[in-house]
CSV table of C-alpha atoms and ligand atoms in Angstrom, one decimal:
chain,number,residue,atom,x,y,z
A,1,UNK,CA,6.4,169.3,-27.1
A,2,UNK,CA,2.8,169.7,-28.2
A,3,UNK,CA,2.7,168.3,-32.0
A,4,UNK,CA,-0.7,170.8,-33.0
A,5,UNK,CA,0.1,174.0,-31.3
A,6,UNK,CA,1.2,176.1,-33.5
A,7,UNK,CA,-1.0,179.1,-35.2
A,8,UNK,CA,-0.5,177.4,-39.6
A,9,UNK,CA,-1.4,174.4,-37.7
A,10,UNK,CA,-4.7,175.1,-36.3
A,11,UNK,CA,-5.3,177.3,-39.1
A,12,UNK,CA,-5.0,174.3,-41.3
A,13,UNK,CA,-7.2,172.1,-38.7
A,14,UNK,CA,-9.9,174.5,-39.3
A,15,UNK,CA,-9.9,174.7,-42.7
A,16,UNK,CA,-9.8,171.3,-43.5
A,17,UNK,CA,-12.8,170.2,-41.4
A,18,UNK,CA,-14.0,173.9,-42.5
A,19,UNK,CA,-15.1,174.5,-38.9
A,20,UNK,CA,-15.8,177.6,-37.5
A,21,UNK,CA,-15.1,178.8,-33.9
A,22,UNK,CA,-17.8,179.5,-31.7
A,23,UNK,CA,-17.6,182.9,-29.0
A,24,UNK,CA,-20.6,180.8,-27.5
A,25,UNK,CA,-18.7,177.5,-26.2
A,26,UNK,CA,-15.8,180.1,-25.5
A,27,UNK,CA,-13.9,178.8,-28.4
A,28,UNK,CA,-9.9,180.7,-28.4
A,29,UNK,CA,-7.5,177.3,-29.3
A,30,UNK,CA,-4.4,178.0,-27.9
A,31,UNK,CA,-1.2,178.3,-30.7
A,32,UNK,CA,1.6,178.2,-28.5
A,33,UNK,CA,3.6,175.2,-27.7
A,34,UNK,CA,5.7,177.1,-24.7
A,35,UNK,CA,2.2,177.8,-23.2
A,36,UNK,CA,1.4,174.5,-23.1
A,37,UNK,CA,4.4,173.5,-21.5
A,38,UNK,CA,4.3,175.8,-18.6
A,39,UNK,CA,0.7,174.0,-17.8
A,40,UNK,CA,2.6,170.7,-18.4
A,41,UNK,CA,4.9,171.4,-15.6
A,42,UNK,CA,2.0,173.3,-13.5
A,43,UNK,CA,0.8,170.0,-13.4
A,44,UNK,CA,3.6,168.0,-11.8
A,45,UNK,CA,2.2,165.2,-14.2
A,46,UNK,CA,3.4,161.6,-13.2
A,47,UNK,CA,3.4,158.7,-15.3
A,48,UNK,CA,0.0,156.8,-13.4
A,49,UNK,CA,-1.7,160.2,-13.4
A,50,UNK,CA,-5.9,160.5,-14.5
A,51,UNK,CA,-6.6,163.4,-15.9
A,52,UNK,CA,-9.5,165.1,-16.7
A,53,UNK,CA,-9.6,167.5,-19.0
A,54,UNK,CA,-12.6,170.3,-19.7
A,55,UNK,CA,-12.5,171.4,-23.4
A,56,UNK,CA,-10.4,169.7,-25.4
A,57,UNK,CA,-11.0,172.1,-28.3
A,58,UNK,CA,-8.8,171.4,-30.9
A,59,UNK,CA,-7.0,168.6,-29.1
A,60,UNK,CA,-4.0,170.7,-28.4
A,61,UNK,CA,-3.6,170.3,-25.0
A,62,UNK,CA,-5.3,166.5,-24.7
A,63,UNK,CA,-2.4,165.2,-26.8
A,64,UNK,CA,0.1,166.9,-24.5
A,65,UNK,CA,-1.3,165.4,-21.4
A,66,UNK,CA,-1.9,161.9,-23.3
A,67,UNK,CA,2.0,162.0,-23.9
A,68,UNK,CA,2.9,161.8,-19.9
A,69,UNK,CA,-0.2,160.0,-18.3
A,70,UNK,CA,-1.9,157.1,-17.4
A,71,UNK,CA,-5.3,158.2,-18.8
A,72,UNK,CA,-7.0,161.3,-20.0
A,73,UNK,CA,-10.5,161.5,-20.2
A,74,UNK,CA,-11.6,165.0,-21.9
A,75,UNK,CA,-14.9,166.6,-21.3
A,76,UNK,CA,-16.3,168.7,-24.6
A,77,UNK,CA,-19.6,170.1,-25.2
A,78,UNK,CA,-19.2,171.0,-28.4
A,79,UNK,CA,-20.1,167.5,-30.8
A,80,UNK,CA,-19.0,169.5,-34.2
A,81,UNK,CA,-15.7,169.1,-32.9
A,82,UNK,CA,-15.6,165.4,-32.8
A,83,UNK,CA,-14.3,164.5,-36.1
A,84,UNK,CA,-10.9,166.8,-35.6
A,85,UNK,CA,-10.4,164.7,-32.2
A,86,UNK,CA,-11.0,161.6,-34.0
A,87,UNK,CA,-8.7,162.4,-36.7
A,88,UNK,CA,-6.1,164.7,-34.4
A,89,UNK,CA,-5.7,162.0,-31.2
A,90,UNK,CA,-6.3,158.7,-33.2
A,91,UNK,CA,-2.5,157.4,-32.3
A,92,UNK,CA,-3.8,157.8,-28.4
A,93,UNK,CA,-4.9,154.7,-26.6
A,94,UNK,CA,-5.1,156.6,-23.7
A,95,UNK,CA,-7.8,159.3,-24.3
A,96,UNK,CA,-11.8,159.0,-23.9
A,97,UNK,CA,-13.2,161.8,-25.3
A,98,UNK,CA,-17.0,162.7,-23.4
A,99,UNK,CA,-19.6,164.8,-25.7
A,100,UNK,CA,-21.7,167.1,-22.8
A,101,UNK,CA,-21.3,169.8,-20.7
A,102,UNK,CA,-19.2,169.7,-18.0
A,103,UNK,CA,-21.0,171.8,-15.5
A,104,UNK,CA,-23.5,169.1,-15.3
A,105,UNK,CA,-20.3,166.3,-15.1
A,106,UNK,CA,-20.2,164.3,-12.1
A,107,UNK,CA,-16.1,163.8,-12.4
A,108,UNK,CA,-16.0,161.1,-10.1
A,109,UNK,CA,-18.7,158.9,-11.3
A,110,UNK,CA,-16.8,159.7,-14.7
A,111,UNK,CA,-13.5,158.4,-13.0
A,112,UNK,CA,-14.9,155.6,-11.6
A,113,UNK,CA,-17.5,154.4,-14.7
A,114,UNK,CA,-14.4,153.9,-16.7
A,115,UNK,CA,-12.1,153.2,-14.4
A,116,UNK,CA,-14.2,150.8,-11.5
A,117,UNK,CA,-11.7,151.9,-9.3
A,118,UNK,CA,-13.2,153.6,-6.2
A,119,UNK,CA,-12.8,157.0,-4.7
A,120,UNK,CA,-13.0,158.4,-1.5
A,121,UNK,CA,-10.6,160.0,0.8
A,122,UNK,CA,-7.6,158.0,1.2
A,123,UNK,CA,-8.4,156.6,-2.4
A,124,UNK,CA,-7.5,157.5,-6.0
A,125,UNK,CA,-7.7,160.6,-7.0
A,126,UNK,CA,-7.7,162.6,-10.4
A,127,UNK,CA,-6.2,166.2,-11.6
A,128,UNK,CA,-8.3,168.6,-13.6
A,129,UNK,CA,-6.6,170.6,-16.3
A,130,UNK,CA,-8.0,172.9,-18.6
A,131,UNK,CA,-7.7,176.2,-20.7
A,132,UNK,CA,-11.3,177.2,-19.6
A,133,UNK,CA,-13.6,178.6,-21.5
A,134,UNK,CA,-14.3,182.1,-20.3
A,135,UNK,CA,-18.0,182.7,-20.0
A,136,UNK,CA,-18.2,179.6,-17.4
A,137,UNK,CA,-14.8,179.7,-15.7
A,138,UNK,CA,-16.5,180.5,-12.5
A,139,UNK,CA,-19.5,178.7,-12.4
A,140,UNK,CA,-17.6,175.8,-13.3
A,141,UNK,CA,-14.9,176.1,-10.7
A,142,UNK,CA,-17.5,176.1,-7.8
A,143,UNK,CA,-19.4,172.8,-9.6
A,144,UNK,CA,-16.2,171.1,-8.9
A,145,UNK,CA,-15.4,172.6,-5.6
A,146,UNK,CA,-18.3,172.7,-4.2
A,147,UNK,CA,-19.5,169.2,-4.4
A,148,UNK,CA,-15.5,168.2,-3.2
A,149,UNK,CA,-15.0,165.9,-6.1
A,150,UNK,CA,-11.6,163.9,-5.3
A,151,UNK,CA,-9.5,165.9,-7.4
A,152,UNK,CA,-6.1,166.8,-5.6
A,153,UNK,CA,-4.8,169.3,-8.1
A,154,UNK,CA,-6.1,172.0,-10.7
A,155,UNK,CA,-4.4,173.6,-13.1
A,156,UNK,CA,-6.8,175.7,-15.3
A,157,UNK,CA,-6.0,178.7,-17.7
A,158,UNK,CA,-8.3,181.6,-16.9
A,159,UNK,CA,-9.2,185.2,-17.2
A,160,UNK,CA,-6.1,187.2,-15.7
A,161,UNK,CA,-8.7,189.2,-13.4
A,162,UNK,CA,-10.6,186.1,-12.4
A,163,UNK,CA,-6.9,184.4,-11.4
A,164,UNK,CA,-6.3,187.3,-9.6
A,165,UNK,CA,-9.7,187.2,-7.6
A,166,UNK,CA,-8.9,183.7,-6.6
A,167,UNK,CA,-5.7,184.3,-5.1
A,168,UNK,CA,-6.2,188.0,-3.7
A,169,UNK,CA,-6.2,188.2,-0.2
A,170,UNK,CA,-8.3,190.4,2.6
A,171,UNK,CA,-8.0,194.2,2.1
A,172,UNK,CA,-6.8,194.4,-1.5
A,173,UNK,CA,-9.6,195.2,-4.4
A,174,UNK,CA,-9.9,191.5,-6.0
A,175,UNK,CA,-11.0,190.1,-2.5
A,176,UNK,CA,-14.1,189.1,-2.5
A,177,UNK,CA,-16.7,186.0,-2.4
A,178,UNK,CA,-14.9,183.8,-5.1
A,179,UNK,CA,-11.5,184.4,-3.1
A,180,UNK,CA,-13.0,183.0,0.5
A,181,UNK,CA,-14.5,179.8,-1.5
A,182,UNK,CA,-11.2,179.1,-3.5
A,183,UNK,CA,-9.1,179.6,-0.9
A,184,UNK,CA,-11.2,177.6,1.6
A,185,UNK,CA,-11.3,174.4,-0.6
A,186,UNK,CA,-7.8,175.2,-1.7
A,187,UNK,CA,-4.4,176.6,-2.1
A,188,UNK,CA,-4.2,178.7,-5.1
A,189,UNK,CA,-0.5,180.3,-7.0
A,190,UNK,CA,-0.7,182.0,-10.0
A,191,UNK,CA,1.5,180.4,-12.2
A,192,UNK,CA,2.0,182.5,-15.1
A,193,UNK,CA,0.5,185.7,-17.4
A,194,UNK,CA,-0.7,184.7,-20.6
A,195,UNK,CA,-1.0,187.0,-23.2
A,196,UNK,CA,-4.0,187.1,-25.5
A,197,UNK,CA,-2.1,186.2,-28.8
A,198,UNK,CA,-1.1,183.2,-27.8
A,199,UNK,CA,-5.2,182.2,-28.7
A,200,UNK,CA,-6.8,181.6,-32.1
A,201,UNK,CA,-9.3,184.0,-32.3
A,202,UNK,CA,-7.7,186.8,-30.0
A,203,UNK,CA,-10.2,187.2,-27.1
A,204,UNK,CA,-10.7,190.3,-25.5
A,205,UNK,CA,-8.6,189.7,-22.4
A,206,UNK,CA,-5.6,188.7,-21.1
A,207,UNK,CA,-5.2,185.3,-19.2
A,208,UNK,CA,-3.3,183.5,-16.4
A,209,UNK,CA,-2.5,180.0,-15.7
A,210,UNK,CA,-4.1,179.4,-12.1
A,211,UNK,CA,-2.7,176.1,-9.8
A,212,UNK,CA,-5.0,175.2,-7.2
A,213,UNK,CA,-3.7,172.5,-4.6
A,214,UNK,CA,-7.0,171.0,-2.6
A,215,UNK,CA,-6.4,171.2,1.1
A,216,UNK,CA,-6.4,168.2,2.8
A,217,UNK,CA,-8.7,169.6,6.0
A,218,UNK,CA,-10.6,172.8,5.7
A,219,UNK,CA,-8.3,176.0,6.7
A,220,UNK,CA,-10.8,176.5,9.5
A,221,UNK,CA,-13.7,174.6,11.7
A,222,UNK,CA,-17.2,175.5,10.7
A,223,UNK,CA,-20.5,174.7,12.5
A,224,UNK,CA,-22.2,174.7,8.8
A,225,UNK,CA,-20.7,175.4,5.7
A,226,UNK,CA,-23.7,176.3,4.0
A,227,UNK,CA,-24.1,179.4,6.7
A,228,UNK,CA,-20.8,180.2,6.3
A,229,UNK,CA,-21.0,180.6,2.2
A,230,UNK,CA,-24.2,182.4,2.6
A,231,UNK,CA,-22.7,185.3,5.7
A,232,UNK,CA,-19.4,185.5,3.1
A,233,UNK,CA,-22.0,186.0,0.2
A,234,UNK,CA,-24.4,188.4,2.2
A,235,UNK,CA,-21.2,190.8,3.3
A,236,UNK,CA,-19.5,191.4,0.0
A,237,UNK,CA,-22.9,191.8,-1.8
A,238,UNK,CA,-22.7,195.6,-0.4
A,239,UNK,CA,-19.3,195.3,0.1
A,240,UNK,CA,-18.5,199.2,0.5
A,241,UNK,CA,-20.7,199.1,3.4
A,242,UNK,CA,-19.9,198.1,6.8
A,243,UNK,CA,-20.2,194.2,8.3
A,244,UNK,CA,-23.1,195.8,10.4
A,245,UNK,CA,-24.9,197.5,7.4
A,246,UNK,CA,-23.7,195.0,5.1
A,247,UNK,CA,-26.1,192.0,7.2
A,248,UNK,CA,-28.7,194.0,8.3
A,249,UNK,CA,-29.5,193.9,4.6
A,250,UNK,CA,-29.4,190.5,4.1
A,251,UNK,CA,-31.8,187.4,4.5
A,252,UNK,CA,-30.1,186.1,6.9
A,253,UNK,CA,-33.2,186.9,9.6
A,254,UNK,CA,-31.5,189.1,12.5
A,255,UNK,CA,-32.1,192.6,13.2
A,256,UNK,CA,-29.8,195.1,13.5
A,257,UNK,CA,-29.6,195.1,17.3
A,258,UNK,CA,-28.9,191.3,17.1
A,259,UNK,CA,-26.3,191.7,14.6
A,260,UNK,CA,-24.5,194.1,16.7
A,261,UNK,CA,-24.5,192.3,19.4
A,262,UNK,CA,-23.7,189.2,17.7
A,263,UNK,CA,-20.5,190.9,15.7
A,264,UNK,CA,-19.6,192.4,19.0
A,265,UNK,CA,-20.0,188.9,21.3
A,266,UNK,CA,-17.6,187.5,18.4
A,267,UNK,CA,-14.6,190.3,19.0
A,268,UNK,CA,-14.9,191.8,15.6
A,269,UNK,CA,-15.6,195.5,15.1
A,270,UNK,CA,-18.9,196.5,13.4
A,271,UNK,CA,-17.6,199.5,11.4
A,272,UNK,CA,-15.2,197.0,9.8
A,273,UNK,CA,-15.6,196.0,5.8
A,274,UNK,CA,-16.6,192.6,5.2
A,275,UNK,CA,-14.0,193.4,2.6
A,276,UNK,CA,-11.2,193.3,5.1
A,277,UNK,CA,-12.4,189.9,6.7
A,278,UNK,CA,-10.0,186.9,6.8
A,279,UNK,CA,-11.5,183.4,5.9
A,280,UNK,CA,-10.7,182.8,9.9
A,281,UNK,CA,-13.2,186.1,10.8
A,282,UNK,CA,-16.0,184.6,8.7
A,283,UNK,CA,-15.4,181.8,9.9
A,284,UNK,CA,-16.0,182.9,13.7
A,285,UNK,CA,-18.6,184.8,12.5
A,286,UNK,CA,-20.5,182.3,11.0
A,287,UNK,CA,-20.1,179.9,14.2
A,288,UNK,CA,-21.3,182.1,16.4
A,289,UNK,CA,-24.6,183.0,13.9
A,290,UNK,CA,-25.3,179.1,13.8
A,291,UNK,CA,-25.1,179.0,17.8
A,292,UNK,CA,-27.1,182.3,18.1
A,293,UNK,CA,-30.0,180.5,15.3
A,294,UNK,CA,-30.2,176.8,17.3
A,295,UNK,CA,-30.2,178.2,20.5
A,296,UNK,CA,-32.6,180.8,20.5
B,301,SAM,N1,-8.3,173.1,-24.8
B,301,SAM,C1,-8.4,173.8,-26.1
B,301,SAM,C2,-7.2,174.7,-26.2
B,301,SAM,O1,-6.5,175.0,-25.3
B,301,SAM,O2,-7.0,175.1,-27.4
B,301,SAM,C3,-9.7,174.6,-26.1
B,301,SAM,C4,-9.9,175.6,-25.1
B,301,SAM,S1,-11.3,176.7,-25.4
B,301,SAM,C5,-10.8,178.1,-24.4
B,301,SAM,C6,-12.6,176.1,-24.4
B,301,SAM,C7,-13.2,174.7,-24.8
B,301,SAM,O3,-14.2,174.4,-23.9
B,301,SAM,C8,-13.8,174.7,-26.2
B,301,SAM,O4,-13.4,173.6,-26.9
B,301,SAM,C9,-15.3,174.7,-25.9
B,301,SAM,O5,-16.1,174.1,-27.0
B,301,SAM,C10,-15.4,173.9,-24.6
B,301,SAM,N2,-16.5,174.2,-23.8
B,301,SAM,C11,-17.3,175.3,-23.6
B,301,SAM,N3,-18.2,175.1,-22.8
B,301,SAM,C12,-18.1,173.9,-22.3
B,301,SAM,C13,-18.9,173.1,-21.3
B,301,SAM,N4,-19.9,173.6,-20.7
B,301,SAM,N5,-18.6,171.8,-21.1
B,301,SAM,C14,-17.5,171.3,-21.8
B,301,SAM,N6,-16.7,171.9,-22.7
B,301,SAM,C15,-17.1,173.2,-22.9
């Protein structure tokens, strides 16, 4: 059981170190011990685990974690909250706390600066948990998927809407381009809801604990990935039009007679949505634009 979350706890924190919370670092502490548990066991933590943490806040979660792994090394932009770390996670041998911002953290140089052990596939990897702060959550999922850092498993708190955006699938109103690169680079479950009072200050909106497992292999075989991002991109950019409209629009340098053509060569219907594409049709898609570009 988390010793700090509790809301006369972090109300005391704050008013002893007479620190403020900040909307701009996305600063809601969670006060809620049960919360922290259900992350806990999102995590399937074992006892030789590294962790990486983004925004330790408070400390509230870091502790937790600290109590069943190996290592935790927590990531926090915000120096003003160094001396509550220091003085809430001073019994911890186990946690390095890191002063910058994590969208500019290489995690696995981080893992392996402190740990020398080297990654790779087949070698150690790392979980990331976090109660992410909302302004970034996105931007900061794709810097860690995007450049495929060796983490097997995520466990992140996030806005309900953007949990539900990850995980929708093709046809329903959440799909879109965040869905196809989640659920590319991984398997995502919702976890839990999270209601908003379980935060000091009370944000806005309501939140969900988000698990994303990292696949192994890709769910499908793609020519070039960077093509493939940039077709899913392109199609929900004008997403109530159709595939056909939808590309001729975009930079991506055909016309609409070659997109027709192209669509049609590939089996798929050009009055469809891009909306109601599976990862597999983009997929297709985007193979048979990269054959159509290198051989013509
Ligand atoms: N983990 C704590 C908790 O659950 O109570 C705090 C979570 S709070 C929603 C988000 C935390 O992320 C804050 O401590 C904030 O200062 C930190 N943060 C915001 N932007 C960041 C960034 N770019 N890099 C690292 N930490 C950041």
């Amino acid at each position: 059981m988390s010793e700090l979350a509790s809301p006369s706890k972090v109300i005391n924190i704050l008013k002893q170190f007479n620190f403020h919370t900040r909307k701009k670092f996305g600063q809601n502490f969670l006060v809620d011990a049960n919360i922290i548990q259900k992350i806990i066991s999102a995590a399937e933590l074992k006892q030789d685990d590294l962790v990486v943490e983004i925004g330790p806040g408070l400390g509230v979660l870091t502790e937790a974690l600290a109590n069943r792994v190996k290592q935790v090394y927590a990531v926090e932009i915000d120096r003003d909250l160094e001396p509550i770390l220091e003085h809430n996670l001073k019994q911890y041998n186990n946690i390095k706390v890191l002063f910058e911002d994590a969208l500019k953290t290489d995690f696995d140089n981080l893992i392996l600066s402190e740990t020398n052990e080297e990654l790779g596939p087949g070698d150690k990897s790392y979980k990331l948990i976090a109660n992410l702060p909302y302004y970034i959550t996105t931007p900061l999922l794709m810097h860690i998927l995007e450049n495929k850092f060796n983490i097997e498993l995520i466990v992140v708190m996030v806005q309900k809407e953007v949990a539900e955006r990850m995980s929708a699938l093709p046809g329903k109103k959440d799909y879109g381009a965040l869905s196809v690169a989640v659920q590319y680079y991984t398997s995502p479950e919702i976890v839990c809801r999270v209601p908003r009072k379980v935060f000091m200050p009370v944000p806005e909106v309501d939140s969900a604990v988000i698990r994303l497992r990292k696949r192994k292999t890709p769910p499908v075989n793609l020519e070039n990935e960077l093509l493939f991002f940039r077709l899913v991109k392109a199609a929900f950019n004008k997403r109530r039009k159709t595939i056909l409209n939808a590309l001729e629009g975009s930079n991506l340098g055909l016309n609409k007679e070659e997109w027709d053509a192209l669509i049609k060569k590939t089996g798929i219907d050009p009055r469809r949505r891009g909306e109601t594409f599976s990862i597999q049709d983009f997929a297709n898609l985007a193979n048979s634009l990269w054959e159509f570009q290198n051989n013509s």
